[in-house]
XYZ file of C-alpha atoms in Angstrom:
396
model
C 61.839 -148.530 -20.003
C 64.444 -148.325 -17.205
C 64.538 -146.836 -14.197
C 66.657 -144.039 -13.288
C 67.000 -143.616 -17.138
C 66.789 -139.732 -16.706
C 70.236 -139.881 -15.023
C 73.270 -139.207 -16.837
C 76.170 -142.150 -17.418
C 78.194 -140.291 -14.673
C 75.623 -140.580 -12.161
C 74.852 -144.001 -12.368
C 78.335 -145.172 -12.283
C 78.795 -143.332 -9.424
C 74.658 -144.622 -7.665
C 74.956 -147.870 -8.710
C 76.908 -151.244 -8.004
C 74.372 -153.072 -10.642
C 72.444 -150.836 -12.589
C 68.434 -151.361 -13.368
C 68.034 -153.603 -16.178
C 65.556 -152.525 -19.028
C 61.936 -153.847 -19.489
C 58.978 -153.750 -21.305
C 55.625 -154.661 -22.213
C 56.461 -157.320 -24.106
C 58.884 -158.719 -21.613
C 59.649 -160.722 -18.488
C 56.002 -160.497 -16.834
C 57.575 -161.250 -13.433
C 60.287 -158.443 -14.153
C 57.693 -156.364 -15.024
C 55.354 -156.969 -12.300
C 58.457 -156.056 -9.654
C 59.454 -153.163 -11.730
C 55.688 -151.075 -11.998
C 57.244 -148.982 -9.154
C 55.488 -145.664 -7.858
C 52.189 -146.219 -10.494
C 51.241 -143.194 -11.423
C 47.526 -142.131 -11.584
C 46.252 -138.893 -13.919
C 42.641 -138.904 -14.719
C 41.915 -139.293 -18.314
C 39.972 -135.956 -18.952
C 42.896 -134.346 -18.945
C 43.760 -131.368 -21.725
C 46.982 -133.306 -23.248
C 47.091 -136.399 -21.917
C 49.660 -137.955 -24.268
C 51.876 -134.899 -23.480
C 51.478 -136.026 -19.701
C 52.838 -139.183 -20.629
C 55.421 -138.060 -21.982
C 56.348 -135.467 -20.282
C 56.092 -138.414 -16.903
C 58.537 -140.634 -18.781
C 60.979 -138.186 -19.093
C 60.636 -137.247 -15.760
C 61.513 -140.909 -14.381
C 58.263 -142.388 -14.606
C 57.977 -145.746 -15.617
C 54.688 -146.569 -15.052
C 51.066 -144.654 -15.559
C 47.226 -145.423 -15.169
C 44.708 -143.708 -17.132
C 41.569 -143.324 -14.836
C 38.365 -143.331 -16.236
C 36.662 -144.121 -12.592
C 36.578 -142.469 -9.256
C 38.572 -139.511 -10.786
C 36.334 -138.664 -13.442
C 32.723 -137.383 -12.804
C 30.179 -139.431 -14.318
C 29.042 -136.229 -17.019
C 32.737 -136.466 -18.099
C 33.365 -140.031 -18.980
C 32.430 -140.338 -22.715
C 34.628 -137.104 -23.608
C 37.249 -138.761 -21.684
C 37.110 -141.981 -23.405
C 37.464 -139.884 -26.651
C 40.598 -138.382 -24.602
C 42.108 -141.964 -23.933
C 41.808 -142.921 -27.626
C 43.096 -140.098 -28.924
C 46.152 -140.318 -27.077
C 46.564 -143.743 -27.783
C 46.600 -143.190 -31.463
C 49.100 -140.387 -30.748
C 51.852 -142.477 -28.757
C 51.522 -145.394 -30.986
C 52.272 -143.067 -33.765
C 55.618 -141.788 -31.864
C 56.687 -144.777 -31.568
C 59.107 -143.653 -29.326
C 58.089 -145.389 -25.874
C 55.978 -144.814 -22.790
C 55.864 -146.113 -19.301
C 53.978 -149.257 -18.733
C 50.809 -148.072 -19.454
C 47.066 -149.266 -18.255
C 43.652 -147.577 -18.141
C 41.518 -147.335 -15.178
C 37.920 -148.843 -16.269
C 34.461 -149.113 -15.018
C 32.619 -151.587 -16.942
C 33.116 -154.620 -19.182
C 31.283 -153.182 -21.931
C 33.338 -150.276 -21.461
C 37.225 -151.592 -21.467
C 35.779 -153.490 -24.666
C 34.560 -150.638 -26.240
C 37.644 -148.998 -25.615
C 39.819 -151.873 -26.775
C 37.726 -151.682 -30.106
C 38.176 -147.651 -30.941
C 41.551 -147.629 -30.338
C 42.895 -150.870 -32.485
C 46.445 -151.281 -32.934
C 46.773 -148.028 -30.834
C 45.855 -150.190 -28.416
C 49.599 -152.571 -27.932
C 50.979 -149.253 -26.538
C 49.012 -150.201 -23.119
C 50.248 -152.920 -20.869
C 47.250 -153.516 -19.643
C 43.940 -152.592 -17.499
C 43.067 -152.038 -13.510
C 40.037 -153.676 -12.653
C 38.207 -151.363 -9.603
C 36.549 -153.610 -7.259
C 37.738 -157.355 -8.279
C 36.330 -160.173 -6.709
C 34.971 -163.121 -7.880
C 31.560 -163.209 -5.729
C 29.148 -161.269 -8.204
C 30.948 -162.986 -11.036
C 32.433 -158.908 -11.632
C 36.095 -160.894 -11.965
C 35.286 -163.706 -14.611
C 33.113 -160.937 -16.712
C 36.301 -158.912 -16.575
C 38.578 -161.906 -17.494
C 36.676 -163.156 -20.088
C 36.344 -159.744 -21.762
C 40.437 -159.036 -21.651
C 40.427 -162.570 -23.585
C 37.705 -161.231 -26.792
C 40.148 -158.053 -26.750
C 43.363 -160.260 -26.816
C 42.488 -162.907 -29.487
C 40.453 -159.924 -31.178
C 44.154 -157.099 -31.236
C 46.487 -160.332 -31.560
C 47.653 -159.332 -27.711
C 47.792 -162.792 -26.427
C 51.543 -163.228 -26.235
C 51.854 -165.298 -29.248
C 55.291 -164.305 -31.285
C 54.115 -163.144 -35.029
C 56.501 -161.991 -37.845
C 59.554 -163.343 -35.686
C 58.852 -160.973 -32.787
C 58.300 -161.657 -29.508
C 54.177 -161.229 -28.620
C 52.878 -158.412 -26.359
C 50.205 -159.673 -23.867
C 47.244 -157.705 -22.331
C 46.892 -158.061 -18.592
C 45.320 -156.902 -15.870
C 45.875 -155.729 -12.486
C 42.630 -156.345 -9.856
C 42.058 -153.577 -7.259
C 40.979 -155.343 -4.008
C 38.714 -153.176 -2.496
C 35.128 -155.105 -2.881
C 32.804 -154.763 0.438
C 33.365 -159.005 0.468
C 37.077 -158.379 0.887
C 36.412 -155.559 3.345
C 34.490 -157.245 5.941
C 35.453 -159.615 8.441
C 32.809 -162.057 7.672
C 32.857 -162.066 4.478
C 36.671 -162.265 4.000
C 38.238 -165.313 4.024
C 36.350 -166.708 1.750
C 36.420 -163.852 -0.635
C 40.147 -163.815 -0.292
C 40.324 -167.656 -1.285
C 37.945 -167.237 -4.270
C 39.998 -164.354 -5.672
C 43.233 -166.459 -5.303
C 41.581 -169.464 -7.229
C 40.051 -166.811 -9.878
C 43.644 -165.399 -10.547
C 45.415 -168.668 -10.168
C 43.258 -170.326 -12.696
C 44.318 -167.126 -15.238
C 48.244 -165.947 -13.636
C 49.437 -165.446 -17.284
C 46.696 -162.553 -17.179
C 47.338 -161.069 -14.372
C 50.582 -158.877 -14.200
C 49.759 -157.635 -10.396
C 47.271 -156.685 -7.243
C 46.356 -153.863 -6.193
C 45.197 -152.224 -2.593
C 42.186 -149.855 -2.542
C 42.776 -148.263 0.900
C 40.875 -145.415 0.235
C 37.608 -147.575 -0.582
C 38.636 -149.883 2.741
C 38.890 -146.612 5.005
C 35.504 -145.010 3.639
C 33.767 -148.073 4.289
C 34.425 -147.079 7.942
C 34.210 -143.269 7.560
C 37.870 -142.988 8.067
C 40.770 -141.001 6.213
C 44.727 -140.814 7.516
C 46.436 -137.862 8.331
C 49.417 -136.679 7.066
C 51.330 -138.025 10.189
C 49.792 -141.629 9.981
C 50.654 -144.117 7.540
C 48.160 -146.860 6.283
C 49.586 -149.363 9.445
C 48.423 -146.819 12.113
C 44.889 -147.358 10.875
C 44.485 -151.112 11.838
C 40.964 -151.987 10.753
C 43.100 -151.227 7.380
C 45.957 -152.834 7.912
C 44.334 -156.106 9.362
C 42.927 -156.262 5.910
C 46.324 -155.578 3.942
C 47.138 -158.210 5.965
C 45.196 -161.045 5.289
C 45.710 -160.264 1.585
C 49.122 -160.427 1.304
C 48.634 -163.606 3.517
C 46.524 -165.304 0.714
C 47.839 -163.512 -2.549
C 51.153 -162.776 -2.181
C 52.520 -166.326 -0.262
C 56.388 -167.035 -2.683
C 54.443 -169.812 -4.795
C 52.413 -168.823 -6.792
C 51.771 -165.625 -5.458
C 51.305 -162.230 -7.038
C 53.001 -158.935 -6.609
C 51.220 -157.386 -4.492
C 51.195 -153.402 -4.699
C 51.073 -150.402 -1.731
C 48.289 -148.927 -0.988
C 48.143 -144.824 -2.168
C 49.435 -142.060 -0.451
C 47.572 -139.403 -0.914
C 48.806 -135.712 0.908
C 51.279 -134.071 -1.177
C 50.825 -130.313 -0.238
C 52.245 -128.870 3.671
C 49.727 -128.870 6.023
C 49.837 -128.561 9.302
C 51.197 -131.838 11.633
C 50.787 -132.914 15.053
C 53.105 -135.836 15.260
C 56.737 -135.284 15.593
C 58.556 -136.014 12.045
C 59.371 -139.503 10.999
C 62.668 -138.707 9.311
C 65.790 -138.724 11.528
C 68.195 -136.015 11.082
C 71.385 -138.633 11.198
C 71.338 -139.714 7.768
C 71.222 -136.296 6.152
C 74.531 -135.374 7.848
C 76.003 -132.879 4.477
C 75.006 -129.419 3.514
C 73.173 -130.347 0.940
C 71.477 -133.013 2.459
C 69.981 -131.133 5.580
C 68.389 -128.750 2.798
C 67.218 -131.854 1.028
C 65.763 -133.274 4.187
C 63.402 -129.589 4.242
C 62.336 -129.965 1.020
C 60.963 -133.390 1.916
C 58.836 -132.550 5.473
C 57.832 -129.582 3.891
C 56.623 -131.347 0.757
C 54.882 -133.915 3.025
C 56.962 -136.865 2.355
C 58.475 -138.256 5.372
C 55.740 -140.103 6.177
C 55.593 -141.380 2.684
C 58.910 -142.889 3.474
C 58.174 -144.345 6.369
C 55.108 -146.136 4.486
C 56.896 -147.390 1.850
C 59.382 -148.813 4.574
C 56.557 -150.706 6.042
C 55.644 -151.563 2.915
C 58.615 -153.154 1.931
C 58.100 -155.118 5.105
C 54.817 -156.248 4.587
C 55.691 -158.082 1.350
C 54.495 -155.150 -1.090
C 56.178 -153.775 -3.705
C 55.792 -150.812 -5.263
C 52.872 -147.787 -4.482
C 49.805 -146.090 -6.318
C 50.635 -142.661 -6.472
C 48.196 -139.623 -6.907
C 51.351 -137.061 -7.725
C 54.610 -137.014 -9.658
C 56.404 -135.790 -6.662
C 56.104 -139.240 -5.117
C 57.789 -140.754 -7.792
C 61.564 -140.758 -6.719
C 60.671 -141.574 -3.552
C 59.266 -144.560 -4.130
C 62.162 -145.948 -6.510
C 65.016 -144.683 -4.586
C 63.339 -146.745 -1.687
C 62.948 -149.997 -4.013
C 66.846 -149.975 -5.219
C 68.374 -152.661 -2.949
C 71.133 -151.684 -0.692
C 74.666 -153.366 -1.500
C 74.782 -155.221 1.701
C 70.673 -156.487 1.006
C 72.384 -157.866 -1.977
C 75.463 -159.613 -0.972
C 73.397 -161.267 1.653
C 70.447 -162.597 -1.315
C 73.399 -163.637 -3.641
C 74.780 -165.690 -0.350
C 71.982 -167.299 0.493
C 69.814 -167.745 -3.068
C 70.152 -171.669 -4.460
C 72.242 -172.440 -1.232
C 69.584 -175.305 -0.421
C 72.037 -177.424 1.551
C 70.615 -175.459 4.945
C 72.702 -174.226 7.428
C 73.769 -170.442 8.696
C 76.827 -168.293 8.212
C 77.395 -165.003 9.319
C 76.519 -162.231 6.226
C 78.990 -160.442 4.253
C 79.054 -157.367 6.119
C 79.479 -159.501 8.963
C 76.317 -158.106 11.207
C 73.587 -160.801 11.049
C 72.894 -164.258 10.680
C 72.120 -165.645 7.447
C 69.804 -168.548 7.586
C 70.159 -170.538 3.893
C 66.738 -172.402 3.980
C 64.246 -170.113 5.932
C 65.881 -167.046 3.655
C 65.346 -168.298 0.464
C 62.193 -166.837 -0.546
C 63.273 -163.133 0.424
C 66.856 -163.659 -1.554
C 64.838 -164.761 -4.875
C 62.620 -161.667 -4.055
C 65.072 -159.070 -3.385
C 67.546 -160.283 -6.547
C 64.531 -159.912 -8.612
C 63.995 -156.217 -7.521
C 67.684 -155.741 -7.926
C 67.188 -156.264 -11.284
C 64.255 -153.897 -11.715
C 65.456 -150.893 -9.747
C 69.585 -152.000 -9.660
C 72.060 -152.082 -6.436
C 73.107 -149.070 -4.737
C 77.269 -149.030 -4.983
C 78.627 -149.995 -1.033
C 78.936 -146.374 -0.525
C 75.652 -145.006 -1.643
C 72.164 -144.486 0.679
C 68.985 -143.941 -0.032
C 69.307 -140.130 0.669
C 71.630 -139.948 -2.565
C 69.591 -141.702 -4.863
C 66.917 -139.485 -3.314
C 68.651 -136.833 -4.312
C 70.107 -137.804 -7.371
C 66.133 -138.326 -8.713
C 64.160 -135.338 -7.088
C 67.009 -132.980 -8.512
């Protein structure tokens, strides 16, 4: 996979100063982790799922989940564990690629089960997402230990064979346990997840938020005009995470929380998206099409994201898609200023390329070997290019 693939040659060369390097499954785990994206969710008892797939990737998807939980009512799940096989067997018998690819489970016995019907189907997934991880009811070594009978038992362990490089299961942990919700119960919870994961990083590609479990827990739900930082019994949680997973070394990848509106409806805040930057013709329609489709809010989340130390977004519909990766491609002067500062250990400051901030070479170090790392996941925007023309370039 690569993002922005669906363009044509002309459009990159004309978007990009560095384009998006490739990846896979069987690849850089770290490249991977950075380059999941806007993670696509479709519940599995859908008609044709591998034609959703498919029909994603081509689209500029690069990376689906398959969910067999909270999307899936409980009378449904064993015809839509048929559904996930099934499709499994039919992508690995294209041959022809997907998007990182990971299925949504509910039980042990079930991702096992799972593992088992669909055999050597089973190296076109990248992985499973673990609902509810933590490491107090002993639901995140049950889950690890599993993943490690399904890897020795599918030869998906990492281990080259025949002269080609070895394809490893992993998982990605959805934080969202009542221990990681509550204040009490927290810190510790936090710390016990970190030494779980820790203990087992070659397993673990990523984290993930649950938001929407954290809000229910106290009977709340964003509007459309709110993103997840306005709601700060949620975003004191967020937080804390990212303060205990996601610290440069070793930390994990640490993914936004989903955004969930995606149809107009009516607003009470003013919008969050300022005319200035959508100055052209074309742009100021472009700029409609995204309050009326409910995204500038979306973009302002993702920019707080970004912030936050999170990378990438679970996403409930395709639409959200290019949004999210035109907002991950790092800006030309973002990368000047990483390639100035990364390996420059001597200390010190000098003014930054563009010649409008302070570049501090110690302090900055960190953030330049983050944001060359995304550079090579979603590429550099040429010196001329913003966000609103890659955001066009991908929703066209």
């Amino acid at each position: 996979m690569q993002h922005f693939q669906h363009l044509t040659p002309s459009q990159l060369a004309r978007l990009f100063h560095r384009q998006p390097e490739e990846f896979s499954a069987a690849g850089d785990p770290a490249l991977q982790a950075v380059a999941l994206g806007g993670t696509l969710y479709t519940p599995a008892n859908r008609r044709d799922l591998a034609a959703d797939v498919l029909r994603q990737r081509d689209a500029g998807c690069t990376s689906m989940v398959l969910c067999l939980e909270d999307s899936i009512p409980d009378a449904d799940v064993p015809e839509a564990e048929r559904n996930i096989v099934a499709a499994l067997v039919r992508l690995h018998a294209r041959g022809d690629g997907t998007p990182l690819l990971f299925v949504r489970v509910r039980t042990v016995e079930q991702m096992v089960s799972l593992a088992r019907r669909a055999g050597a189907a089973l190296a076109v997934l990248a992985g499973f997402v673990i609902p509810k991880f933590d490491n107090v009811s002993g639901r995140g070594d049950r889950f690890l230990a599993a993943l490690h009978v399904i890897q020795a038992e599918l030869g998906l362990d990492g281990n080259p064979r025949n002269g080609t490089p070895g394809q490893r299961l992993r998982i990605m942990p959805i934080l969202e346990s009542p221990a990681v919700i509550r204040l009490e119960t927290r810190a510790a919870a936090l710390t016990g997840i970190g030494r779980l994961l820790g203990a087992h990083r070659e397993d673990v590609l990523a984290v993930r938020i649950g938001a929407t479990d954290m809000s229910s827990t106290f009977g709340l739900r964003r509007s459309r005009d709110l993103t997840i930082y306005d709601v700060q019994v949620v975003a004191n949680i967020v937080g804390d995470i990212v303060n205990v997973l996601g610290r440069p070394d070793p930390g994990f990848i640490i993914s936004g929380p989903v955004w969930e509106h995606y149809a107009n409806t009516e607003r009470v805040l003013r919008p969050q998206l300022r005319l200035t930057p959508f100055v052209r013709t074309s742009e100021k329609e472009l700029r409609r099409r995204i309050m009326t489709a409910n995204l500038d809010t979306l973009i302002r989340e993702i920019e707080l994201d970004l912030a936050n130390g999170l990378l990438g977004k679970t996403l409930i519909h395709p639409s959200h898609v290019a949004v999210v990766h035109a907002m991950n491609v790092v800006s030309h002067e973002e990368f000047l200023d990483a390639c100035a500062i990364a390996g420059n250990v001597r200390g010190g400051a000098a003014a930054s390329p563009y010649g409008n901030k302070m570049n501090e070479m110690k302090p900055h170090q960190a953030w330049a070997h983050r944001t060359l790392l995304r550079s090579r996941a979603f590429g550099v925007a040429a010196a001329d290019v913003t966000f609103v023309d890659l955001l066009d370039a991908g929703m066209s």
